[in-house]
Coordinates of C-alpha atoms in Angstrom, one line a residue:
X230 CA -43.9 -130.4 -136.2
X231 CA -42.5 -130.9 -139.7
X232 CA -44.0 -128.0 -141.5
X233 CA -44.9 -127.8 -145.1
X234 CA -41.7 -127.2 -147.6
X235 CA -43.0 -122.9 -148.0
X236 CA -43.7 -122.9 -144.4
X237 CA -40.8 -123.9 -143.0
X238 CA -39.1 -121.3 -144.6
X239 CA -40.8 -118.9 -142.5
X240 CA -39.5 -120.8 -139.2
X241 CA -36.2 -118.4 -138.7
X242 CA -38.9 -115.3 -137.7
X243 CA -40.3 -117.8 -134.9
X244 CA -37.3 -118.3 -133.7
X245 CA -36.4 -114.7 -133.5
X246 CA -39.3 -113.7 -131.8
X247 CA -38.9 -116.9 -129.0
X248 CA -35.2 -115.4 -128.7
X249 CA -35.9 -112.0 -128.4
X250 CA -33.8 -111.3 -132.0
X251 CA -34.0 -109.8 -135.3
X252 CA -34.8 -111.8 -138.5
X253 CA -31.8 -110.7 -139.6
X254 CA -29.6 -111.9 -137.3
X255 CA -30.6 -115.3 -137.8
X256 CA -28.7 -115.3 -141.2
X257 CA -26.1 -117.9 -140.8
X258 CA -23.4 -118.5 -143.6
X259 CA -24.2 -121.5 -146.1
X260 CA -20.1 -122.5 -144.3
X261 CA -17.8 -120.8 -141.0
X262 CA -14.4 -122.0 -141.8
X263 CA -12.2 -122.9 -139.5
X264 CA -9.8 -120.4 -139.3
X265 CA -6.1 -120.9 -140.2
X266 CA -4.7 -123.1 -142.9
X267 CA -4.9 -126.7 -143.3
X268 CA -8.4 -126.8 -144.4
X269 CA -9.4 -127.6 -148.2
X270 CA -13.0 -126.5 -149.2
X271 CA -14.2 -128.7 -152.0
X272 CA -17.6 -127.4 -153.7
X273 CA -20.1 -130.1 -155.2
X274 CA -23.5 -128.6 -156.6
X275 CA -26.5 -129.5 -158.5
X276 CA -29.7 -127.7 -160.1
X277 CA -33.1 -128.9 -157.9
X278 CA -36.2 -129.3 -159.4
X279 CA -37.0 -125.7 -157.7
X280 CA -34.6 -124.1 -160.8
X281 CA -32.1 -123.8 -157.0
X282 CA -28.9 -125.1 -156.1
X283 CA -27.8 -127.3 -154.0
X284 CA -24.7 -127.7 -153.2
X285 CA -22.4 -130.0 -150.4
X286 CA -18.8 -128.2 -149.2
X287 CA -16.0 -130.7 -148.0
X288 CA -14.3 -129.9 -145.3
X289 CA -10.9 -131.8 -145.5
X290 CA -8.2 -131.2 -142.9
X291 CA -5.5 -131.8 -144.7
X292 CA -3.1 -133.1 -142.0
X293 CA -5.7 -135.5 -141.3
X294 CA -6.4 -136.9 -144.5
X295 CA -2.7 -136.6 -145.6
X296 CA -2.1 -138.9 -141.9
X297 CA -4.9 -141.1 -142.4
X298 CA -3.9 -141.8 -145.9
X299 CA -0.5 -142.3 -146.0
X300 CA 1.6 -145.3 -145.5
X301 CA 0.9 -148.8 -147.5
X302 CA -2.6 -149.4 -145.1
X303 CA -5.8 -148.7 -147.3
X304 CA -8.5 -146.9 -145.2
X305 CA -11.9 -147.7 -144.0
X306 CA -14.4 -144.9 -143.2
X307 CA -17.7 -144.5 -140.7
X308 CA -19.8 -142.2 -142.2
X309 CA -21.7 -140.2 -140.1
X310 CA -25.5 -138.0 -140.9
X311 CA -25.4 -135.2 -138.3
X312 CA -27.7 -132.1 -137.7
X313 CA -26.9 -129.1 -136.3
X314 CA -27.9 -128.6 -132.7
X315 CA -29.7 -125.2 -131.9
X316 CA -31.9 -123.4 -129.9
X317 CA -34.5 -124.4 -131.3
X318 CA -32.9 -128.0 -129.6
X319 CA -31.9 -126.9 -126.4
X320 CA -34.8 -125.1 -125.1
X321 CA -37.2 -128.3 -125.1
X322 CA -36.3 -128.1 -121.3
X323 CA -37.2 -125.2 -120.4
X324 CA -40.2 -125.2 -122.6
X325 CA -41.4 -128.1 -120.8
X326 CA -41.8 -125.6 -117.9
X327 CA -43.9 -123.8 -119.1
X328 CA -46.7 -122.0 -117.8
X329 CA -44.2 -119.0 -117.6
X330 CA -42.0 -116.7 -119.9
X331 CA -41.0 -117.2 -123.6
X332 CA -37.9 -116.0 -123.2
X333 CA -35.1 -118.0 -123.8
X334 CA -31.5 -116.7 -121.9
X335 CA -28.7 -118.1 -124.1
X336 CA -26.3 -117.4 -121.4
X337 CA -27.9 -119.5 -119.3
X338 CA -28.4 -122.5 -121.3
X339 CA -24.2 -121.8 -122.0
X340 CA -24.6 -121.3 -126.1
X341 CA -23.4 -118.0 -127.6
X342 CA -25.6 -116.9 -130.0
X343 CA -24.0 -118.0 -133.6
X344 CA -24.1 -121.9 -131.6
X345 CA -27.8 -120.6 -131.1
X346 CA -29.1 -120.5 -134.7
X347 CA -29.1 -122.7 -137.3
X348 CA -26.4 -123.6 -139.1
X349 CA -25.4 -125.8 -142.0
X350 CA -26.3 -130.3 -141.5
X351 CA -23.3 -132.4 -142.6
X352 CA -21.7 -135.5 -143.2
X353 CA -19.0 -136.1 -141.1
X354 CA -16.1 -138.7 -142.4
X355 CA -14.2 -140.2 -139.7
X356 CA -10.7 -142.5 -140.0
X357 CA -12.7 -145.8 -139.3
X358 CA -9.0 -147.6 -139.8
X359 CA -8.0 -150.2 -136.6
X360 CA -4.5 -149.0 -135.9
X361 CA -4.4 -145.9 -137.3
X362 CA -3.1 -143.1 -136.2
X363 CA -5.6 -141.2 -136.5
X364 CA -8.3 -143.8 -135.8
X365 CA -11.8 -142.0 -134.4
X366 CA -10.6 -138.5 -135.8
X367 CA -13.0 -136.5 -137.8
X368 CA -11.5 -135.5 -141.3
X369 CA -13.9 -134.2 -142.7
X370 CA -17.4 -132.7 -142.5
X371 CA -19.2 -132.7 -145.9
X372 CA -22.2 -129.7 -145.2
X373 CA -24.9 -129.5 -147.0
X374 CA -26.3 -126.3 -148.7
X375 CA -29.2 -124.0 -149.0
X376 CA -31.0 -125.7 -146.4
X377 CA -30.9 -126.0 -143.0
X378 CA -32.5 -127.2 -139.7
X379 CA -33.4 -130.7 -141.9
X380 CA -32.7 -132.5 -139.0
X381 CA -30.9 -135.1 -140.6
X382 CA -32.3 -139.0 -140.1
X383 CA -31.7 -142.1 -141.6
X384 CA -29.5 -143.7 -144.3
X385 CA -29.7 -147.0 -145.4
X386 CA -29.0 -149.8 -142.9
X387 CA -26.1 -151.1 -144.7
X388 CA -23.3 -149.6 -147.6
X389 CA -22.1 -151.8 -150.2
X390 CA -19.4 -150.9 -153.6
X391 CA -21.1 -149.1 -155.7
X392 CA -24.2 -148.0 -154.0
X393 CA -24.9 -144.3 -153.3
X394 CA -25.9 -143.3 -150.2
X395 CA -29.5 -142.0 -148.9
X396 CA -29.6 -139.7 -146.5
X397 CA -33.2 -138.1 -145.4
X398 CA -34.2 -134.9 -143.8
X399 CA -36.9 -135.6 -141.3
X400 CA -37.8 -132.1 -141.3
X401 CA -36.8 -130.1 -144.7
X402 CA -38.9 -133.5 -146.1
X403 CA -35.5 -133.7 -148.5
X404 CA -33.3 -137.3 -149.5
X405 CA -30.3 -136.1 -150.5
X406 CA -27.7 -138.6 -152.5
X407 CA -24.1 -138.4 -151.7
X408 CA -21.2 -140.1 -153.9
X409 CA -18.3 -142.5 -152.2
X410 CA -16.4 -143.3 -153.8
X411 CA -13.6 -141.1 -153.8
X412 CA -13.5 -141.0 -150.1
X413 CA -12.4 -138.7 -148.3
X414 CA -14.2 -136.9 -150.1
X415 CA -17.8 -137.0 -151.4
X416 CA -20.0 -134.9 -153.3
X417 CA -23.8 -134.9 -154.5
X418 CA -25.4 -136.6 -157.0
X419 CA -28.8 -135.3 -156.5
X420 CA -31.6 -134.1 -154.3
X421 CA -35.7 -134.8 -153.8
X422 CA -37.7 -132.1 -153.0
X423 CA -40.8 -131.8 -150.9
X424 CA -42.8 -130.5 -154.3
X425 CA -41.0 -134.3 -156.2
X426 CA -43.4 -136.4 -153.0
X427 CA -46.1 -134.9 -152.6
X428 CA -47.6 -138.5 -152.1
X429 CA -45.9 -138.7 -149.2
X430 CA -43.6 -136.3 -146.2
X431 CA -41.0 -136.9 -143.1
X432 CA -38.5 -139.3 -145.0
X433 CA -36.8 -142.0 -142.6
X434 CA -34.5 -144.5 -143.7
X435 CA -34.0 -146.1 -147.0
X436 CA -32.9 -149.8 -148.6
X437 CA -30.2 -149.5 -151.8
X438 CA -31.4 -152.4 -154.3
X439 CA -28.9 -154.6 -156.2
X440 CA -29.4 -151.9 -159.1
X441 CA -28.6 -149.1 -157.7
X442 CA -32.0 -147.6 -156.7
X443 CA -33.8 -147.1 -153.8
X444 CA -36.1 -147.7 -151.5
X445 CA -37.1 -144.4 -148.3
X446 CA -39.9 -144.3 -146.5
X447 CA -41.6 -141.7 -146.2
X448 CA -43.8 -141.6 -143.0
X449 CA -46.1 -138.7 -143.5
X450 CA -48.9 -138.3 -145.3
X451 CA -49.7 -136.4 -148.1
X452 CA -48.1 -133.2 -148.4
X453 CA -51.9 -131.2 -148.7
X454 CA -54.7 -132.9 -146.6
X455 CA -57.7 -134.4 -149.1
X456 CA -56.9 -136.9 -152.3
X457 CA -53.8 -137.9 -153.7
X458 CA -54.0 -140.1 -156.6
X459 CA -51.0 -142.3 -156.8
X460 CA -49.3 -143.3 -159.8
X461 CA -50.1 -146.8 -159.1
X462 CA -53.7 -145.1 -160.4
X463 CA -54.8 -145.8 -156.0
X464 CA -56.2 -142.5 -154.7
X465 CA -55.4 -141.3 -150.3
X466 CA -57.3 -139.2 -148.7
X467 CA -54.9 -137.9 -146.3
X468 CA -54.9 -135.5 -143.3
X469 CA -52.0 -133.7 -144.2
X470 CA -48.0 -132.8 -144.2
X471 CA -46.8 -135.0 -141.4
X472 CA -50.3 -136.8 -141.1
X473 CA -51.3 -140.3 -142.7
X474 CA -50.9 -142.0 -144.6
X475 CA -47.5 -142.1 -145.8
X476 CA -45.8 -143.9 -149.1
X477 CA -42.7 -145.7 -150.0
X478 CA -41.0 -144.2 -152.6
X479 CA -38.5 -145.0 -155.3
X480 CA -35.3 -143.3 -156.2
X481 CA -32.6 -143.3 -158.9
X482 CA -29.1 -143.2 -157.9
X483 CA -29.8 -139.3 -159.2
X484 CA -32.3 -138.7 -156.7
X485 CA -35.1 -138.8 -159.3
X486 CA -38.1 -140.5 -157.9
X487 CA -39.2 -143.2 -160.1
X488 CA -42.3 -144.3 -158.5
X489 CA -44.2 -143.6 -155.2
X490 CA -46.4 -145.9 -153.6
X491 CA -48.8 -146.1 -150.9
X492 CA -48.8 -148.2 -147.5
X493 CA -52.4 -147.6 -147.2
X494 CA -54.5 -150.4 -148.6
X495 CA -57.9 -148.4 -148.9
X496 CA -59.1 -150.4 -146.6
X497 CA -60.3 -149.5 -143.6
X498 CA -57.9 -150.7 -140.5
X499 CA -58.4 -151.6 -137.4
X500 CA -59.9 -148.1 -135.2
X501 CA -59.5 -149.4 -132.1
X502 CA -55.9 -149.6 -132.5
X503 CA -55.0 -147.2 -135.6
X504 CA -56.1 -143.3 -134.8
X505 CA -55.6 -140.5 -137.1
X506 CA -55.5 -136.7 -136.6
X507 CA -57.8 -135.4 -137.8
X508 CA -59.3 -138.0 -138.5
X509 CA -58.9 -139.6 -142.1
X510 CA -61.7 -140.9 -144.0
X511 CA -59.9 -144.7 -144.0
X512 CA -58.9 -145.1 -140.9
X513 CA -55.0 -146.3 -141.5
X514 CA -52.0 -147.0 -139.6
X515 CA -49.3 -146.6 -142.5
X516 CA -46.6 -144.9 -141.4
X517 CA -43.9 -146.6 -142.4
X518 CA -40.3 -146.1 -140.4
X519 CA -38.1 -149.0 -140.6
X520 CA -37.4 -151.0 -144.1
X521 CA -35.7 -153.6 -145.7
X522 CA -35.3 -155.7 -148.5
X523 CA -35.3 -159.4 -149.8
X524 CA -35.0 -159.0 -153.3
X525 CA -34.9 -163.1 -153.9
X526 CA -38.0 -163.1 -152.3
X527 CA -40.0 -160.5 -154.4
X528 CA -40.3 -159.0 -150.8
X529 CA -40.2 -155.8 -148.4
X530 CA -40.6 -155.4 -144.6
X531 CA -41.5 -151.7 -143.7
X532 CA -42.7 -151.3 -140.0
X533 CA -45.1 -148.4 -138.9
X534 CA -43.9 -146.5 -135.9
X535 CA -46.4 -143.4 -135.1
X536 CA -48.1 -139.9 -137.4
X537 CA -45.4 -138.1 -136.7
X538 CA -46.1 -134.8 -136.7
X539 CA -48.0 -135.8 -133.1
X540 CA -45.1 -136.5 -131.3
X541 CA -43.1 -134.8 -132.8
X542 CA -43.0 -131.7 -130.7
X543 CA -41.8 -132.0 -126.7
X544 CA -44.0 -130.5 -124.1
X545 CA -46.8 -130.9 -126.2
X546 CA -47.5 -135.0 -126.2
X547 CA -49.6 -137.2 -128.3
X548 CA -52.9 -137.1 -127.4
X549 CA -53.5 -140.8 -127.6
X550 CA -51.3 -143.8 -127.0
X551 CA -52.9 -145.6 -130.3
X552 CA -51.0 -143.0 -132.6
X553 CA -48.1 -144.6 -131.8
X554 CA -48.3 -148.1 -134.8
X555 CA -49.1 -151.8 -133.6
X556 CA -48.8 -152.9 -137.7
X557 CA -45.8 -154.5 -139.9
X558 CA -46.0 -154.7 -144.2
X559 CA -45.0 -156.8 -146.1
X560 CA -44.7 -155.7 -149.8
X561 CA -44.4 -157.4 -153.3
X562 CA -42.3 -156.2 -155.2
X563 CA -42.4 -158.9 -158.1
X564 CA -42.2 -155.5 -159.7
X565 CA -39.8 -152.9 -158.6
X566 CA -41.1 -149.6 -159.5
X567 CA -44.1 -150.7 -158.4
X568 CA -44.4 -152.3 -155.1
X569 CA -47.9 -153.6 -154.0
X570 CA -49.1 -153.9 -149.9
X571 CA -49.7 -158.1 -150.1
X572 CA -50.8 -157.9 -145.4
X573 CA -50.7 -155.4 -142.8
X574 CA -50.2 -157.7 -140.1
X575 CA -51.1 -156.4 -136.6
X576 CA -48.5 -157.5 -133.6
X577 CA -49.7 -159.4 -130.1
X578 CA -50.0 -158.4 -127.1
X579 CA -47.7 -159.6 -124.8
X580 CA -48.4 -160.7 -121.2
X581 CA -47.3 -157.4 -119.7
X582 CA -50.0 -155.3 -121.7
X583 CA -51.8 -153.0 -119.6
X584 CA -55.1 -152.2 -121.3
X585 CA -54.7 -149.0 -118.7
X586 CA -51.8 -147.3 -120.4
X587 CA -51.4 -148.8 -123.7
X588 CA -49.2 -147.1 -124.6
X589 CA -46.1 -149.8 -123.0
X590 CA -48.1 -152.5 -124.5
X591 CA -45.3 -155.0 -126.4
X592 CA -47.0 -154.0 -129.8
X593 CA -46.8 -150.6 -129.3
X594 CA -44.8 -148.1 -131.7
X595 CA -43.0 -150.4 -134.0
X596 CA -40.0 -148.2 -135.0
X597 CA -37.6 -151.1 -137.1
X598 CA -37.7 -154.3 -139.0
X599 CA -34.8 -156.5 -140.3
X600 CA -35.1 -159.8 -142.5
X601 CA -33.0 -162.9 -142.5
X602 CA -30.5 -163.0 -145.4
X603 CA -29.7 -166.8 -146.1
X604 CA -31.9 -168.4 -148.9
X605 CA -32.6 -171.0 -146.5
X606 CA -33.7 -168.5 -144.5
X607 CA -37.4 -166.3 -145.0
X608 CA -38.2 -164.8 -141.8
X609 CA -37.7 -161.3 -141.1
X610 CA -38.2 -158.8 -137.2
X611 CA -39.3 -156.8 -135.9
X612 CA -39.3 -154.4 -133.0
X613 CA -40.9 -151.7 -131.0
X614 CA -40.1 -148.3 -128.9
X615 CA -42.8 -148.0 -126.2
X616 CA -43.5 -151.4 -126.2
X617 CA -40.0 -152.5 -125.9
X618 CA -40.0 -156.2 -127.2
X619 CA -38.6 -157.9 -130.7
X620 CA -41.5 -159.9 -132.4
X621 CA -40.6 -162.8 -135.2
X622 CA -42.5 -164.4 -138.2
X623 CA -40.8 -167.2 -140.2
X624 CA -41.8 -166.9 -143.9
X625 CA -42.7 -163.2 -145.3
X626 CA -44.1 -165.2 -148.6
X627 CA -47.0 -166.1 -146.8
X628 CA -50.1 -164.9 -147.9
X629 CA -50.7 -163.9 -143.7
X630 CA -47.7 -163.6 -142.2
X631 CA -48.1 -165.0 -138.4
X632 CA -45.9 -162.8 -135.9
X633 CA -45.2 -164.1 -132.4
X634 CA -43.0 -162.0 -129.4
X635 CA -39.8 -163.5 -129.0
X636 CA -38.0 -161.5 -127.4
X637 CA -38.5 -159.2 -124.3
X638 CA -36.4 -156.2 -123.9
X639 CA -36.4 -156.4 -119.8
X640 CA -34.2 -159.2 -120.0
X641 CA -31.8 -157.8 -121.1
X642 CA -31.5 -154.8 -118.8
X643 CA -31.8 -157.7 -116.4
X644 CA -28.7 -159.2 -117.6
X645 CA -27.6 -155.6 -116.7
X646 CA -28.9 -155.6 -113.2
X647 CA -31.5 -153.4 -113.3
X648 CA -35.3 -154.6 -112.5
X649 CA -36.6 -151.7 -115.0
X650 CA -40.1 -152.3 -113.8
X651 CA -43.1 -151.2 -114.8
X652 CA -41.3 -152.5 -117.9
X653 CA -41.6 -150.7 -121.9
X654 CA -41.2 -147.1 -123.2
X655 CA -37.3 -148.0 -123.2
X656 CA -36.5 -146.1 -126.3
X657 CA -35.6 -150.0 -128.7
X658 CA -34.5 -148.5 -131.9
X659 CA -32.0 -150.1 -134.1
X660 CA -32.5 -154.5 -135.0
X661 CA -30.6 -156.3 -137.8
X662 CA -29.5 -159.8 -138.9
X663 CA -25.8 -160.1 -139.1
X664 CA -25.3 -161.3 -142.2
X665 CA -24.2 -164.9 -141.7
X666 CA -27.8 -165.1 -139.6
X667 CA -26.2 -165.9 -136.3
X668 CA -27.3 -163.1 -134.5
X669 CA -29.8 -160.4 -134.0
X670 CA -28.0 -156.8 -133.1
X671 CA -30.6 -154.6 -130.9
X672 CA -30.1 -150.8 -129.0
X673 CA -31.7 -149.5 -126.7
X674 CA -32.1 -145.7 -126.0
X675 CA -32.9 -146.6 -121.9
X676 CA -35.1 -144.9 -119.7
X677 CA -34.3 -142.3 -116.8
X678 CA -35.3 -143.0 -113.7
X679 CA -38.2 -141.5 -111.9
X680 CA -40.5 -140.9 -115.4
X681 CA -43.7 -143.3 -114.2
X682 CA -42.8 -142.3 -110.7
X683 CA -40.3 -142.3 -107.6
X684 CA -40.3 -146.3 -107.7
X685 CA -39.8 -146.2 -110.9
X686 CA -35.9 -147.5 -111.5
X687 CA -36.0 -146.7 -114.8
X688 CA -33.5 -148.8 -117.9
X689 CA -30.4 -148.6 -119.5
X690 CA -29.4 -147.7 -122.7
X691 CA -27.1 -150.8 -124.2
X692 CA -26.3 -152.6 -127.6
X693 CA -27.1 -156.2 -127.4
X694 CA -27.0 -159.5 -129.6
X695 CA -29.0 -162.0 -129.7
X696 CA -28.7 -165.8 -130.7
X697 CA -30.9 -167.0 -132.9
X698 CA -29.9 -170.3 -134.7
X699 CA -32.1 -172.3 -133.1
X700 CA -34.8 -169.9 -133.8
X701 CA -34.3 -170.2 -137.8
X702 CA -33.6 -173.5 -137.4
X703 CA -36.7 -174.1 -136.8
X704 CA -38.3 -173.4 -139.5
X705 CA -42.3 -173.0 -140.2
X706 CA -42.9 -173.8 -136.8
X707 CA -41.1 -172.4 -133.9
X708 CA -42.0 -172.7 -130.5
X709 CA -40.9 -169.6 -128.5
X710 CA -44.0 -167.3 -127.1
X711 CA -42.9 -164.3 -124.4
X712 CA -46.7 -165.0 -122.4
X713 CA -45.7 -165.5 -119.2
X714 CA -44.7 -163.5 -116.1
X715 CA -41.5 -165.0 -115.9
X716 CA -40.4 -164.8 -120.1
X717 CA -41.2 -160.9 -119.0
X718 CA -37.4 -160.7 -117.3
X719 CA -36.0 -164.2 -118.0
X720 CA -36.2 -164.8 -122.0
X721 CA -38.4 -168.0 -123.6
X722 CA -39.0 -171.1 -122.1
X723 CA -38.9 -172.9 -125.2
X724 CA -35.8 -174.6 -126.7
X725 CA -36.1 -172.7 -129.5
X726 CA -35.7 -169.0 -127.5
X727 CA -33.3 -166.3 -128.5
X728 CA -31.1 -165.7 -126.0
X729 CA -28.8 -163.0 -124.9
X730 CA -24.7 -164.2 -126.4
X731 CA -23.8 -160.3 -125.8
X732 CA -24.2 -157.2 -124.1
X733 CA -22.9 -153.4 -124.2
X734 CA -24.0 -150.7 -121.6
X735 CA -23.5 -147.5 -123.3
X736 CA -25.1 -144.3 -121.9
X737 CA -26.4 -141.7 -123.4
X738 CA -28.6 -143.5 -125.2
X739 CA -27.8 -145.6 -128.7
X740 CA -30.6 -145.2 -131.0
X741 CA -29.1 -146.3 -133.8
X742 CA -26.4 -149.0 -135.5
X743 CA -24.5 -150.3 -138.6
X744 CA -22.5 -153.8 -139.2
X745 CA -18.9 -153.5 -140.5
X746 CA -19.3 -155.5 -143.3
X747 CA -15.5 -154.8 -144.3
X748 CA -12.5 -157.0 -143.7
X749 CA -8.8 -156.2 -145.5
X750 CA -7.2 -158.8 -146.8
X751 CA -3.8 -160.7 -147.3
X752 CA -3.9 -158.8 -150.8
X753 CA -4.2 -155.2 -148.9
X754 CA -7.6 -154.5 -150.3
X755 CA -10.8 -154.2 -148.2
X756 CA -13.1 -156.9 -149.6
X757 CA -17.0 -157.4 -147.5
X758 CA -17.5 -160.1 -144.9
X759 CA -20.8 -161.9 -143.4
X760 CA -19.0 -162.0 -140.1
X761 CA -19.0 -159.1 -138.0
X762 CA -16.4 -158.0 -135.8
X763 CA -17.6 -154.7 -135.0
X764 CA -20.6 -151.7 -134.7
X765 CA -20.9 -148.2 -134.9
X766 CA -23.6 -147.0 -132.8
X767 CA -25.6 -142.9 -132.3
X768 CA -26.6 -142.1 -128.8
X769 CA -28.8 -139.2 -130.4
X770 CA -33.1 -139.7 -131.2
X771 CA -35.3 -136.1 -131.8
X772 CA -34.5 -133.3 -129.7
X773 CA -37.8 -132.1 -130.0
X774 CA -39.2 -134.8 -129.1
X775 CA -38.0 -135.0 -125.7
X776 CA -35.4 -137.3 -126.4
X777 CA -32.1 -136.3 -126.6
X778 CA -29.1 -138.4 -126.4
X779 CA -25.8 -137.3 -125.3
X780 CA -24.9 -137.2 -129.1
X781 CA -21.8 -139.2 -129.2
X782 CA -20.9 -142.4 -131.6
X783 CA -19.7 -145.5 -130.3
X784 CA -17.5 -148.7 -132.0
X785 CA -18.7 -151.8 -130.1
X786 CA -16.3 -155.3 -131.0
X787 CA -17.9 -157.9 -132.0
X788 CA -17.2 -161.7 -131.8
X789 CA -18.3 -163.6 -135.0
X790 CA -18.1 -166.6 -133.3
X791 CA -19.6 -166.2 -129.5
X792 CA -21.8 -163.3 -131.0
X793 CA -20.2 -161.4 -127.5
X794 CA -19.6 -157.6 -127.2
X795 CA -17.3 -155.2 -126.1
X796 CA -16.6 -151.2 -126.3
X797 CA -13.6 -150.6 -128.5
X798 CA -11.6 -148.2 -126.4
X799 CA -9.5 -147.4 -128.7
X800 CA -12.1 -145.5 -131.4
X801 CA -11.6 -142.2 -128.8
X802 CA -12.4 -138.3 -128.8
X803 CA -9.7 -136.4 -130.5
X804 CA -10.2 -133.8 -128.1
X805 CA -11.5 -135.5 -124.5
X806 CA -9.7 -138.6 -125.2
X807 CA -12.8 -140.8 -123.9
X808 CA -13.5 -143.3 -125.7
X809 CA -16.9 -142.6 -127.9
X810 CA -16.7 -140.0 -130.5
X811 CA -18.2 -136.8 -129.0
X812 CA -20.3 -134.3 -131.4
X813 CA -20.6 -131.8 -128.6
X814 CA -17.5 -129.8 -129.7
X815 CA -17.0 -126.4 -130.4
X816 CA -15.1 -126.1 -133.6
X817 CA -15.4 -128.5 -136.7
X818 CA -13.6 -128.8 -140.1
X819 CA -16.3 -126.5 -141.0
X820 CA -15.7 -123.5 -138.1
X821 CA -17.3 -122.9 -134.8
X822 CA -20.9 -124.1 -134.9
X823 CA -20.9 -125.7 -131.9
X824 CA -22.9 -129.0 -130.6
X825 CA -24.1 -131.5 -133.4
X826 CA -27.2 -134.1 -133.0
X827 CA -25.6 -137.8 -135.1
X828 CA -28.3 -139.8 -135.5
X829 CA -27.5 -142.8 -138.2
X830 CA -24.0 -144.0 -139.7
X831 CA -21.7 -145.9 -142.2
X832 CA -19.2 -148.7 -142.7
X833 CA -17.2 -146.8 -146.1
X834 CA -14.3 -147.8 -148.4
X835 CA -13.5 -145.7 -151.2
X836 CA -13.3 -147.7 -154.3
X837 CA -10.4 -147.5 -155.6
X838 CA -9.4 -149.8 -152.3
X839 CA -12.7 -152.2 -151.6
X840 CA -12.6 -155.1 -153.9

């Protein structure tokens, strides 16, 4: 589980005891440069609020960089925020075999001692220029230091020219701010440490505003148990780091905290659906995870996922399904620096909800939300990871938005020929509307067979695009509602129900994704577009929850006219020659540090190449 910053520094000693190693053996250099010539190391650093130096080190493959940037064609890049895999990740399956010995056989795990120890986390810079001779190759790895064990998690959902990149560390409770205007080189603009966000912990996702500042969701509670007074004068009594209630943080472009806004309203929420451990004085489901914004409507939507510290470690499972949340919060952001929760909405249960197994009820564990984009649309969607369903409300400006289930993931699984009953718990993740509001894209990790007994067939991993034009055209009076048994696998019976436009099976657990919002113009420069022709996905969740993935990053082609999807087989791993870039490898530009865990990604273009 995540630990307070001051305690996290002691974690290597715990690892040492488990592995039978001396603490001294755990000292890993901030960077282990690849042997031989050809790697340019470029360092950017700053002083954090604690007076210490924080830096990023570019490890630029000179030959690849020259290949990537040569010729007349300008470049597009895929940036992937990735964590170094170590023994605390790979030992999860072994530890699940307890009771038994705590010793871990490094050789049996196929790990060298160096590979087993915490190494630097990094931002990978991959050539994403279609047709480039270095397409799919890692041109640069930008390591962060001195913090290790950040467990790199999410960045913002989409990047626009001039934006900084905001990237969170799930375990370190740090937010990094990167400057990418000179890609493939990256520099650091700021860092926010846990001592600067005492009102919340466990940063998750970010949304960059038009003025370049950003909101970030901090899923966990105040760092110290007890009362915390927020800048707006409200007080919350939390149950500690990675507990409840969480908050939203407003950052400037250097990572300075402008304000911390409580996700809890101060009123007790439904105790029958919201459980906090230890119990809080005021019951709350406020653990914001996903976040999206409509600035023109002065509204922000966040989704409550779970009380993080009670689900982060396997094999110690959460003692109650009600630690996973069924709620979505709408915020008024008329005053950008003082966001205010206007409604806490409980998603409805669906036709397969079971009181004997509430963890898989359709409304359980609301991971992500996405807003519509066009001025004539005011709706938003939300999806559930345990529940495996998608919900919609037509108007986020309404005092009490009404949500309804509009799609069950079981329908998508059936389209792939899978009968995944018992349904639910399929690992639904990323959800995003196309910028022209025609399609809704959704990534699903899938579930291994046999979890619920020999008859459980499991469910596949995939990315699906849903046509939502008729649903949005229904205005404030949508008809679709998944409320009958046949609609679970067959889709909504109503005429405005979302329909599958395209689906691409992806083995290995696609959890996250991002849209390519750029097109190369006739003038030789990139321009932003609302036509989605590519989607990038990453196959990794959080290893220490027991849900890992195969650590591959894939590109899926999307037809903006039909919504059809297909795997980009030309985006290939430079070592294996197979589709998708594999982050399980021996060597990186920053050295032989072994496997890495890619959690989130963004398509980005250097300032000089974008108009």
